[in-house]
XYZ file of C-alpha atoms in Angstrom:
727
model
C -61.628 15.566 -36.197
C -59.046 14.760 -33.525
C -58.051 11.136 -32.879
C -58.894 9.696 -29.436
C -55.897 10.156 -27.155
C -56.730 7.565 -24.436
C -56.343 4.327 -26.539
C -53.082 5.601 -28.012
C -51.798 6.505 -24.524
C -52.801 3.049 -23.190
C -51.015 1.391 -26.104
C -47.851 3.421 -25.385
C -47.979 2.571 -21.655
C -48.410 -1.157 -22.352
C -45.472 -1.129 -24.802
C -43.368 0.805 -22.300
C -44.316 -1.685 -19.566
C -43.315 -4.680 -21.728
C -39.939 -3.095 -22.635
C -39.316 -2.128 -19.001
C -40.190 -5.675 -17.791
C -37.887 -7.235 -20.406
C -35.050 -4.883 -19.391
C -35.582 -5.711 -15.711
C -35.409 -9.467 -16.422
C -32.254 -9.248 -18.562
C -30.390 -6.791 -16.278
C -31.227 -8.483 -12.978
C -28.041 -9.204 -11.041
C -26.134 -6.178 -12.399
C -25.034 -3.859 -9.585
C -23.580 -0.366 -9.715
C -20.061 -1.637 -8.986
C -20.233 -4.655 -11.412
C -17.416 -4.632 -13.975
C -18.215 -4.319 -17.698
C -16.948 -7.832 -18.456
C -19.096 -9.341 -15.713
C -22.121 -7.340 -16.892
C -21.830 -8.986 -20.321
C -21.727 -12.449 -18.730
C -24.808 -11.752 -16.566
C -26.798 -10.359 -19.533
C -25.965 -13.336 -21.765
C -26.838 -15.899 -19.088
C -30.152 -14.128 -18.393
C -30.902 -14.179 -22.132
C -30.020 -17.896 -22.337
C -32.191 -18.764 -19.291
C -35.071 -16.629 -20.602
C -35.130 -18.460 -23.961
C -34.804 -21.852 -22.267
C -37.633 -21.014 -19.869
C -39.810 -19.830 -22.794
C -39.227 -23.137 -24.644
C -40.042 -25.134 -21.499
C -43.267 -23.156 -20.892
C -44.391 -23.651 -24.526
C -43.595 -27.370 -24.269
C -45.443 -27.573 -20.932
C -48.590 -26.074 -22.457
C -48.539 -28.424 -25.476
C -47.850 -31.464 -23.270
C -50.644 -30.628 -20.849
C -53.260 -30.054 -23.531
C -52.176 -33.255 -25.320
C -52.517 -35.215 -22.070
C -48.805 -36.044 -21.862
C -48.514 -35.810 -18.078
C -45.017 -37.290 -17.807
C -43.801 -34.643 -20.249
C -45.715 -31.979 -18.304
C -44.011 -33.049 -15.059
C -40.535 -32.917 -16.664
C -41.251 -29.471 -18.123
C -42.544 -28.220 -14.782
C -39.487 -29.543 -12.851
C -37.054 -28.098 -15.397
C -38.903 -24.751 -15.280
C -38.350 -24.642 -11.485
C -34.631 -25.393 -11.864
C -34.248 -22.690 -14.512
C -36.044 -20.254 -12.184
C -33.569 -21.152 -9.418
C -30.682 -20.493 -11.851
C -32.143 -17.069 -12.670
C -32.400 -16.152 -8.972
C -28.834 -17.365 -8.333
C -27.620 -15.117 -11.155
C -29.666 -12.228 -9.759
C -28.096 -12.657 -6.286
C -24.555 -12.550 -7.661
C -23.798 -16.311 -7.841
C -23.087 -16.140 -11.566
C -20.878 -19.252 -11.924
C -23.239 -21.472 -9.892
C -26.220 -20.223 -11.927
C -24.411 -20.956 -15.186
C -23.450 -24.498 -14.149
C -26.977 -25.273 -12.901
C -28.568 -23.830 -16.083
C -26.371 -25.846 -18.494
C -26.773 -29.046 -16.460
C -30.566 -28.532 -16.279
C -30.882 -28.135 -20.068
C -28.880 -31.340 -20.657
C -31.080 -33.192 -18.158
C -34.163 -31.759 -19.880
C -33.157 -33.037 -23.302
C -32.395 -36.498 -21.919
C -35.598 -36.737 -19.816
C -37.880 -35.469 -22.616
C -36.277 -37.786 -25.175
C -36.770 -40.706 -22.790
C -40.439 -40.025 -21.836
C -41.486 -39.055 -25.392
C -39.031 -41.041 -27.503
C -36.707 -39.998 -30.301
C -39.650 -39.757 -32.669
C -40.763 -36.492 -30.933
C -37.582 -34.754 -32.230
C -36.660 -33.263 -28.842
C -32.970 -33.770 -29.706
C -33.338 -31.158 -32.478
C -33.135 -28.473 -29.786
C -29.534 -29.529 -29.145
C -28.371 -27.514 -32.184
C -29.613 -24.067 -30.980
C -28.434 -25.074 -27.493
C -24.861 -25.560 -28.797
C -25.119 -22.195 -30.583
C -26.374 -20.536 -27.371
C -23.377 -21.910 -25.435
C -21.153 -19.572 -27.490
C -23.040 -16.762 -25.814
C -22.851 -18.151 -22.298
C -19.357 -19.628 -21.908
C -16.399 -17.262 -21.335
C -13.475 -18.488 -23.435
C -10.422 -16.801 -21.919
C -6.824 -17.084 -23.021
C -5.224 -20.317 -21.748
C -8.387 -21.089 -19.749
C -10.506 -23.715 -21.499
C -11.659 -25.746 -18.456
C -15.236 -24.418 -18.593
C -15.503 -24.994 -22.366
C -14.153 -28.552 -22.130
C -16.395 -29.455 -19.156
C -19.515 -28.095 -20.887
C -18.643 -29.717 -24.214
C -17.981 -33.137 -22.670
C -21.220 -32.995 -20.635
C -23.294 -31.988 -23.680
C -21.768 -34.605 -26.009
C -22.185 -37.369 -23.410
C -25.825 -36.372 -22.902
C -26.375 -36.312 -26.685
C -24.808 -39.765 -27.073
C -26.692 -41.167 -24.071
C -29.993 -40.059 -25.580
C -29.441 -42.165 -28.715
C -28.242 -45.143 -26.649
C -30.895 -45.180 -23.896
C -33.959 -43.353 -25.252
C -36.450 -45.490 -27.233
C -37.657 -44.488 -30.660
C -41.264 -44.461 -29.431
C -41.865 -44.460 -25.652
C -44.506 -46.603 -23.928
C -44.616 -44.713 -20.572
C -47.383 -42.544 -21.901
C -49.691 -43.108 -24.820
C -48.865 -40.746 -27.679
C -51.076 -40.849 -30.803
C -49.452 -40.717 -34.255
C -50.789 -37.243 -35.039
C -49.420 -35.934 -31.711
C -45.983 -37.330 -32.599
C -46.122 -35.446 -35.879
C -47.128 -32.255 -34.030
C -44.330 -32.694 -31.455
C -41.727 -33.177 -34.175
C -42.959 -30.141 -36.109
C -43.045 -28.022 -32.948
C -39.499 -29.007 -31.872
C -38.193 -28.465 -35.407
C -39.845 -25.010 -35.559
C -38.522 -24.057 -32.121
C -35.048 -25.259 -33.106
C -35.031 -23.148 -36.277
C -36.501 -20.116 -34.482
C -34.028 -20.220 -31.595
C -31.118 -20.851 -33.985
C -32.153 -17.817 -36.034
C -32.521 -15.616 -32.944
C -29.152 -16.601 -31.452
C -27.462 -16.307 -34.848
C -28.865 -12.779 -35.056
C -27.560 -11.943 -31.568
C -24.128 -13.370 -32.377
C -23.897 -11.367 -35.616
C -25.132 -8.246 -33.797
C -22.486 -8.742 -31.107
C -19.770 -9.191 -33.721
C -20.954 -6.041 -35.487
C -20.895 -4.104 -32.201
C -17.409 -5.392 -31.432
C -16.230 -4.402 -34.910
C -17.634 -0.881 -34.471
C -15.948 -0.558 -31.095
C -12.648 -1.750 -32.534
C -12.915 0.808 -35.345
C -13.799 3.561 -32.861
C -10.848 2.620 -30.646
C -8.548 2.611 -33.676
C -9.792 6.065 -34.682
C -9.232 7.317 -31.134
C -5.749 5.787 -31.067
C -4.893 7.362 -34.420
C -6.197 10.742 -33.218
C -4.096 10.572 -30.020
C -1.097 9.384 -32.048
C -1.326 12.217 -34.583
C -2.218 15.022 -32.139
C 0.614 14.269 -29.722
C 3.014 17.128 -28.941
C 5.833 14.578 -29.208
C 7.267 13.480 -32.522
C 6.739 9.692 -32.459
C 8.687 7.138 -34.509
C 8.021 3.392 -34.700
C 11.335 1.618 -35.388
C 11.999 -2.043 -36.207
C 14.599 -3.214 -33.710
C 15.764 -5.939 -36.054
C 16.824 -3.903 -39.094
C 16.692 -0.440 -37.412
C 14.402 0.983 -40.109
C 11.651 3.553 -39.432
C 8.292 1.803 -39.955
C 5.938 4.689 -39.145
C 5.696 8.174 -37.632
C 3.019 10.677 -36.600
C 2.171 14.113 -38.047
C 4.212 15.926 -35.379
C 7.358 14.424 -36.960
C 6.587 16.237 -40.220
C 6.152 19.555 -38.362
C 9.234 19.137 -36.173
C 11.631 18.016 -38.906
C 10.100 20.146 -41.731
C 8.916 17.286 -43.987
C 5.730 17.269 -46.067
C 4.904 13.530 -46.368
C 5.448 10.425 -44.263
C 6.628 8.557 -47.368
C 9.850 10.586 -47.230
C 10.568 9.133 -43.784
C 9.259 5.542 -43.795
C 11.884 2.934 -44.596
C 14.855 5.218 -43.799
C 17.556 3.818 -41.488
C 17.251 5.321 -38.011
C 20.897 6.502 -37.990
C 20.455 8.355 -41.306
C 17.446 10.254 -39.989
C 18.006 10.572 -36.228
C 21.772 10.283 -36.066
C 24.356 7.683 -35.071
C 23.802 8.303 -31.353
C 20.173 7.110 -31.654
C 21.259 3.924 -33.446
C 23.914 3.343 -30.814
C 21.382 3.827 -27.998
C 18.839 1.404 -29.528
C 21.548 -1.184 -30.198
C 22.949 -0.842 -26.673
C 19.534 -1.150 -25.039
C 18.623 -4.054 -27.280
C 21.347 -6.133 -25.640
C 20.183 -5.635 -22.059
C 17.408 -3.239 -21.092
C 15.035 -4.150 -23.919
C 15.049 -7.742 -22.738
C 13.397 -6.507 -19.515
C 11.159 -4.058 -21.444
C 12.606 -1.123 -19.511
C 12.369 2.272 -21.267
C 15.240 4.716 -21.741
C 15.004 8.500 -21.536
C 17.425 11.387 -21.854
C 18.404 14.464 -23.880
C 19.703 14.437 -27.466
C 20.577 16.848 -30.295
C 18.840 16.560 -33.689
C 18.949 18.348 -37.052
C 15.960 19.423 -39.176
C 15.708 18.958 -42.972
C 17.285 22.393 -43.512
C 20.193 21.491 -41.136
C 18.782 23.646 -38.300
C 19.818 22.028 -34.979
C 17.436 21.671 -32.019
C 17.553 20.180 -28.551
C 15.061 17.497 -27.456
C 13.963 15.226 -24.632
C 13.782 11.612 -25.844
C 12.288 8.408 -24.454
C 12.549 4.978 -26.084
C 9.981 2.323 -25.166
C 10.375 -1.264 -26.468
C 7.327 -3.386 -27.334
C 6.302 -6.426 -29.371
C 3.531 -6.435 -32.009
C 2.567 -9.489 -34.086
C 5.890 -11.164 -33.206
C 7.832 -8.088 -34.383
C 10.387 -6.498 -32.042
C 9.681 -2.762 -32.213
C 10.348 0.396 -30.227
C 8.567 3.711 -29.923
C 10.784 6.807 -29.934
C 9.144 9.979 -28.566
C 10.909 13.303 -29.164
C 9.878 16.553 -27.447
C 11.479 19.799 -28.646
C 12.853 21.630 -25.579
C 15.095 24.122 -27.353
C 13.237 27.162 -25.965
C 13.268 25.694 -22.461
C 17.029 25.139 -22.665
C 17.598 28.697 -23.908
C 15.484 30.006 -21.004
C 17.408 27.813 -18.532
C 20.697 29.107 -19.905
C 19.547 32.723 -19.549
C 18.317 32.065 -16.012
C 21.636 30.429 -15.133
C 23.565 33.411 -16.502
C 21.347 35.828 -14.564
C 21.769 33.727 -11.402
C 25.543 33.728 -11.762
C 25.542 37.513 -12.238
C 23.283 38.018 -9.209
C 25.446 35.731 -7.050
C 28.586 37.552 -8.165
C 26.983 40.943 -7.425
C 25.803 39.717 -4.014
C 29.298 38.473 -3.159
C 30.845 41.795 -4.226
C 28.285 43.731 -2.160
C 28.726 41.482 0.849
C 32.514 41.715 0.645
C 32.325 45.508 0.278
C 29.985 45.901 3.260
C 32.096 43.605 5.398
C 35.367 45.313 4.483
C 33.894 48.800 4.908
C 32.408 47.936 8.287
C 35.659 46.468 9.568
C 37.648 49.445 8.293
C 35.294 51.883 10.057
C 35.418 50.046 13.401
C 39.137 50.801 13.937
C 38.891 54.630 13.910
C 35.521 54.499 15.740
C 37.004 52.473 18.580
C 39.812 55.035 18.825
C 37.330 57.946 18.914
C 35.093 56.294 21.529
C 38.099 55.311 23.654
C 39.567 58.815 23.504
C 36.239 60.425 24.453
C 35.959 58.130 27.485
C 39.484 59.053 28.577
C 38.759 62.767 28.190
C 35.535 62.498 30.194
C 37.412 60.834 33.073
C 40.072 63.583 33.170
C 39.714 67.259 34.093
C 37.935 69.414 31.561
C 36.132 72.729 31.351
C 32.433 72.746 32.186
C 31.692 74.227 28.779
C 33.342 71.201 27.125
C 30.949 68.647 28.667
C 28.245 69.193 26.042
C 30.772 68.753 23.213
C 32.023 65.490 24.736
C 28.445 64.188 25.080
C 27.690 65.020 21.432
C 30.914 63.358 20.322
C 30.257 60.195 22.377
C 26.625 59.907 21.282
C 27.536 60.394 17.599
C 30.400 57.881 17.670
C 28.292 55.259 19.487
C 25.482 55.801 16.990
C 27.994 55.350 14.178
C 29.279 52.121 15.782
C 25.710 50.780 16.048
C 25.222 51.534 12.347
C 28.423 49.652 11.476
C 27.313 46.690 13.609
C 23.932 46.679 11.853
C 25.621 46.649 8.448
C 27.800 43.729 9.538
C 24.776 41.810 10.823
C 22.851 42.497 7.636
C 25.749 41.339 5.445
C 25.929 38.117 7.482
C 22.198 37.547 7.057
C 22.393 38.098 3.306
C 25.349 35.732 3.007
C 23.593 33.134 5.189
C 26.514 33.165 7.616
C 24.694 34.280 10.767
C 24.810 31.408 13.248
C 22.744 31.239 16.419
C 24.151 30.123 19.766
C 22.451 27.464 21.888
C 22.948 28.362 25.536
C 20.685 27.961 28.558
C 19.217 31.084 30.164
C 16.257 31.919 32.380
C 13.608 33.566 30.211
C 12.006 35.559 33.035
C 15.340 36.993 34.240
C 16.327 37.765 30.645
C 13.108 39.737 30.084
C 13.677 41.715 33.293
C 17.093 42.811 31.951
C 15.500 43.826 28.609
C 12.689 45.778 30.278
C 14.662 47.763 32.886
C 16.541 50.312 30.683
C 13.425 51.054 28.591
C 11.133 51.498 31.598
C 13.552 54.040 33.091
C 13.960 56.004 29.846
C 10.225 56.035 29.032
C 9.320 57.132 32.553
C 11.328 60.331 32.014
C 9.357 60.978 28.804
C 6.076 60.354 30.687
C 5.200 57.424 28.409
C 3.540 54.566 30.259
C 5.389 51.261 29.871
C 3.776 47.952 30.822
C 5.185 44.438 30.665
C 2.837 41.451 30.641
C 4.996 38.337 31.101
C 3.393 34.922 31.589
C 4.214 33.467 35.020
C 4.638 30.025 33.385
C 7.802 31.334 31.655
C 9.931 31.266 34.814
C 12.070 28.495 33.310
C 15.363 27.895 31.587
C 15.300 27.697 27.806
C 18.010 26.962 25.246
C 18.577 29.610 22.589
C 20.607 32.662 21.517
C 20.117 35.170 24.327
C 22.160 37.891 22.558
C 20.190 37.750 19.284
C 16.810 37.570 21.057
C 17.889 40.632 23.064
C 18.849 42.369 19.791
C 15.386 41.735 18.297
C 13.455 42.924 21.375
C 15.757 45.967 21.738
C 15.128 46.900 18.091
C 11.359 46.576 18.493
C 11.263 48.473 21.800
C 13.636 51.171 20.450
C 11.388 51.668 17.412
C 8.310 51.828 19.644
C 10.033 54.435 21.855
C 11.260 56.412 18.832
C 7.873 56.655 17.091
C 5.696 57.109 20.214
C 5.464 60.655 21.568
C 2.611 60.022 24.013
C 0.478 57.170 25.266
C 1.861 53.791 26.218
C 4.108 50.922 25.108
C 3.405 47.284 26.054
C 5.659 44.242 25.990
C 3.605 41.021 25.936
C 5.269 37.626 26.382
C 3.184 34.474 26.902
C 3.388 30.707 26.471
C 1.343 29.519 23.491
C 1.978 25.851 24.269
C 4.202 24.192 26.806
C 5.450 20.622 26.901
C 8.048 18.707 28.889
C 10.835 19.282 26.368
C 9.768 22.480 24.606
C 7.845 25.731 24.942
C 6.357 27.949 22.224
C 6.598 31.632 23.228
C 4.669 34.583 21.776
C 6.432 37.997 21.843
C 4.691 41.275 21.017
C 5.618 44.966 21.291
C 2.595 47.254 21.108
C 2.698 51.075 20.960
C 0.393 54.065 20.426
C 2.787 55.797 18.024
C 2.416 57.223 14.530
C 1.477 53.878 12.914
C 2.284 52.572 9.442
C 0.226 53.038 6.235
C -1.301 49.814 4.878
C 0.699 50.030 1.640
C 4.007 50.213 3.522
C 3.587 47.119 5.748
C 5.893 44.870 3.685
C 8.251 47.654 2.663
C 9.377 48.434 6.241
C 11.028 45.003 6.517
C 13.244 45.695 3.509
C 16.830 46.829 4.066
C 17.610 50.580 4.194
C 13.862 51.323 4.002
C 11.448 53.248 6.216
C 7.784 54.100 5.747
C 8.504 57.387 3.930
C 11.093 60.145 3.454
C 9.419 62.396 6.033
C 9.758 59.686 8.692
C 13.469 59.302 7.912
C 14.011 63.058 8.029
C 12.126 63.522 11.313
C 13.130 60.411 13.296
C 16.386 59.329 11.646
C 17.587 55.736 11.393
C 18.997 53.571 8.628
C 16.093 51.206 8.034
C 18.222 48.168 8.899
C 16.795 47.364 12.339
C 13.591 45.653 11.225
C 15.296 43.870 8.308
C 17.895 42.423 10.704
C 15.243 41.561 13.317
C 13.142 39.781 10.687
C 16.174 37.760 9.556
C 17.092 36.753 13.119
C 13.515 35.675 13.917
C 13.386 33.608 10.716
C 16.675 31.918 11.687
C 15.021 31.074 15.026
C 12.148 29.406 13.154
C 9.552 32.194 13.496
C 8.176 35.064 11.426
C 8.121 38.729 12.405
C 4.738 40.290 11.586
C 3.039 43.652 12.112
C -0.450 45.047 12.630
C -0.779 48.815 12.417
C -3.110 51.738 11.853
C -1.962 55.262 11.045
C -2.315 57.551 14.060
C -3.249 54.726 16.451
C -0.055 52.690 16.750
C 1.563 49.411 15.771
C 2.038 45.889 17.112
C 5.086 43.867 16.085
C 4.856 40.205 17.067
C 6.412 36.773 16.469
C 6.301 33.255 17.897
C 9.363 31.061 18.480
C 9.750 27.482 19.733
C 12.506 26.977 22.358
C 13.877 23.800 23.911
C 13.425 23.607 27.680
C 16.605 22.961 29.670
C 16.174 19.545 31.293
C 18.715 20.294 34.045
C 16.434 22.663 35.979
C 16.329 23.290 39.687
C 13.565 21.831 41.836
C 10.473 23.936 41.292
C 8.714 23.349 44.632
C 9.351 25.661 47.566
C 8.515 23.608 50.638
C 8.762 26.625 52.974
C 5.649 28.130 51.391
C 3.500 25.064 52.147
C 0.652 25.328 54.616
C -0.145 22.590 57.092
C -2.423 20.303 55.135
C -4.813 17.589 56.332
C -3.931 13.899 56.628
C -5.072 11.737 53.652
C -4.082 8.318 55.014
C -7.186 6.518 53.683
C -6.615 7.597 50.077
C -4.859 5.352 47.541
C -3.444 7.015 44.403
C -1.889 5.644 41.193
C 0.804 8.083 39.972
C 1.842 7.642 36.296
C 4.914 9.800 35.466
C 7.961 9.030 33.276
C 10.201 11.849 34.566
C 12.056 10.556 37.674
C 12.504 14.052 39.179
C 8.808 14.887 38.806
C 7.942 11.462 40.236
C 10.115 12.057 43.315
C 8.675 15.539 43.949
C 5.015 14.513 43.558
C 5.448 11.331 45.549
C 7.189 13.290 48.325
C 4.145 15.475 48.931
C 1.636 12.655 48.596
C 3.499 10.547 51.159
C 3.777 13.580 53.426
C -0.039 13.571 53.531
C 0.073 9.765 54.180
C -1.392 8.934 50.766
C -0.684 5.369 49.637
C 1.074 5.753 46.261
C 1.677 3.199 43.474
C 4.119 4.230 40.723
C 3.868 3.683 36.936
C 6.527 4.981 34.532
C 4.426 4.625 31.360
C 0.844 4.234 30.168
C 0.999 0.453 29.734
C 2.199 -0.026 33.294
C -0.538 2.317 34.563
C -3.279 0.286 32.820
C -1.789 -2.963 34.155
C -1.678 -1.682 37.778
C -5.225 -0.327 37.511
C -6.502 -3.760 36.441
C -4.832 -5.416 39.464
C -5.569 -2.887 42.254
C -8.305 -0.619 43.546
C -7.610 3.152 43.636
C -9.441 6.257 44.834
C -7.784 8.570 42.287
C -5.307 8.527 39.349
C -2.623 11.151 38.600
C -1.583 10.642 34.936
C 1.069 12.522 32.934
C 0.091 13.299 29.305
C 3.461 12.538 27.676
C 4.822 9.064 28.450
C 6.605 6.317 26.484
C 4.992 3.029 25.373
C 1.482 4.525 25.745
C 0.745 8.209 26.429
C -1.654 9.520 29.076
C -4.637 9.989 26.757
C -4.386 6.417 25.403
C -4.005 4.994 28.928
C -7.084 6.893 30.159
C -9.094 5.649 27.164
C -8.268 2.049 28.145
C -9.041 2.696 31.842
C -12.400 4.322 31.010
C -13.471 1.112 29.256
C -13.242 -0.612 32.645
C -14.310 2.200 34.985
C -16.162 5.304 33.796
C -16.390 7.025 37.210
C -12.951 6.926 38.856
C -11.432 10.462 39.211
C -8.422 10.954 36.878
C -6.298 14.119 37.098
C -4.020 15.062 34.194
C -0.559 15.795 35.633
C 1.113 17.800 32.858
C 3.437 20.622 31.838
C 1.571 21.208 28.567
C -0.284 24.491 28.004
C -2.647 25.126 25.066
C -5.998 26.712 24.190
C -9.208 25.047 25.493
C -7.036 22.674 27.501
C -9.613 21.767 30.173
C -12.446 20.981 27.731
C -10.046 18.958 25.564
C -8.834 16.878 28.517
C -12.400 16.260 29.745
C -13.340 15.043 26.243
C -10.431 12.565 26.463
C -11.715 11.109 29.754
C -9.861 13.178 32.377
C -11.789 14.612 35.334
C -9.480 17.600 35.957
C -5.849 18.651 35.552
C -2.884 19.950 37.601
C -0.283 22.042 35.728
C 3.450 21.657 36.288
C 5.028 23.267 38.223
C 2.190 22.609 40.685
C 1.151 24.185 43.971
C 0.890 21.416 46.594
C -2.155 23.166 48.063
C -3.962 22.835 44.711
C -3.161 19.127 44.421
C -4.281 18.493 48.021
C -7.525 20.392 47.441
C -8.358 18.472 44.244
C -7.752 15.115 45.965
C -10.175 16.109 48.718
C -12.758 17.358 46.230
C -12.636 14.303 43.955
C -12.399 11.425 46.468
C -15.148 10.066 48.730
C -12.884 10.547 51.763
C -12.617 14.265 51.070
C -16.395 14.660 50.710
C -16.925 13.124 54.146
C -14.324 15.314 55.850
C -15.643 18.568 54.293
C -12.360 20.464 54.626
C -12.433 24.194 53.929
C -9.797 26.181 52.050
C -9.407 29.844 51.723
């Protein structure tokens, strides 16, 4: 027959509820971030308050049923104070709760002894109270204030009880049998609480002992499983006191007894003794470790190389040091082999570079003579049948000279001796010179050539015009060589543009033979083309792309390729150039239309560049706009706070406070005033980015006066009233 499940389940639930309630009471006040040490203090105080409150409640019940109403009142008041202490501890006021709890218990003993008399034996509870204080008070090193204060308070209270409290009190009538019951109850409670707290103290000591043993086992495990050979040496007599198991493996010993007690110089050499002695005079005083490399010898006289660190420490008034030794013999052998290989490679590279340089220079002399002679012959009288031979000779010699120049450039790149010039040149004019010869040649071959050059790049940049021309010529020459029909495109655009710099994207796109996916990286290697058939059919040395890649890398970019066999290739790179500050005025006043008068409009112009300030102000004043000037963001914010404006023109890049920061401050004071970004910067999603920063619109530099005039009319109230029309 099966046992009934419901009573057993109810019994389990009740037990679980009691345990859960007890856990909640004891752990109240412990948060997720509370340290382990503080958790112990909170738990112990909760335990102390719980026992005290239990004693007070028991005493309250006995007093009430015995008709001892003074005693009942004292118990009730003390119970309230202990409850307040528990709530203080729960809310994180641990120290205040502890002080209130200890003071309350002392007051309780005194008050109960006074209203009941010494005959009741209330003072007997002092003994478990003193035992419980061991649990509650934190005795920290060199910090005995709390212990002294608690001890003095408790002893004074104990003494005061025997001085002030009567043997048998007359405040309330207590029969003889009740006195006997009170004494027995207090004695029983005292013994019970003493037993309980003694148990907890012993349990805590046992737990601490187990933890200490566990920590020692962990320490021993770490010590013996270390990859370093570890010695413990007495700094006084320089004898080895202990070592780990790794020492036995490293030095080929079988037992620690063979090592302990040996002088450090006999086992680890005179240099180790010298190092410990030297450090003992200075560095060890500051407890600063030493580390370095040393040579050691195993038991069988086999030498090995090691990394050593020596750490001083003090244990039980003994001056010791820990010596850790890591065998790095294999690492040193590998380093030596790598160094030898590096030296060989450097020597081979120097020989190759010197050979290429010498060969190239030796070839240039006869080539110059051949080319010069051919030019002389072409200018003199010759037979018509000789013209073809002269053309072949000139083309071959010039091709040979280009090859020699490529070899020289490549040898410079390999040696790291290629230096770039920094000269100012107009990027748009430069690109026109690059494009012209290719457009003419490709037109004859009926290959369509298109150039897409960003209009914003009509500016002077600082860079190496010759090397940039070499890269673009190589890329365009390759595109022309490997494209038999279709089209070739040169794309040049500004990725981002600022006052002092511009980032330019270059790309050469063709519809030629394309490059197999597996050959993408290989084509940038020296003397390499996609395959043998390509070399046989189209010629070339395979140096052009390697040199171009090196030049682009020296410029701070990276030459990349996208290609598909049969559909063509795109070679592209991005380079950052400095913008030449000494540029010509970018506004052509002759192209201006007659624009409307804006005499009722007041504008704040924030611009740090004096030339840009003069140009912008010139046009604004020409339209009779009242202009206030600010040369930085701070000044712009200050002027805005003092004056009333219809519109703000703010440069993005300014000292002290940039345009975006200034606009953020202005928007705190006025969310509706039109603010136009006046900037030379160019980047993706520029308009949406500026609007998110608080700007209403933007005007790019160089600007068209008509555009600025139109935006002022559109964004100001004066312009809305006039309703001007623009084509």
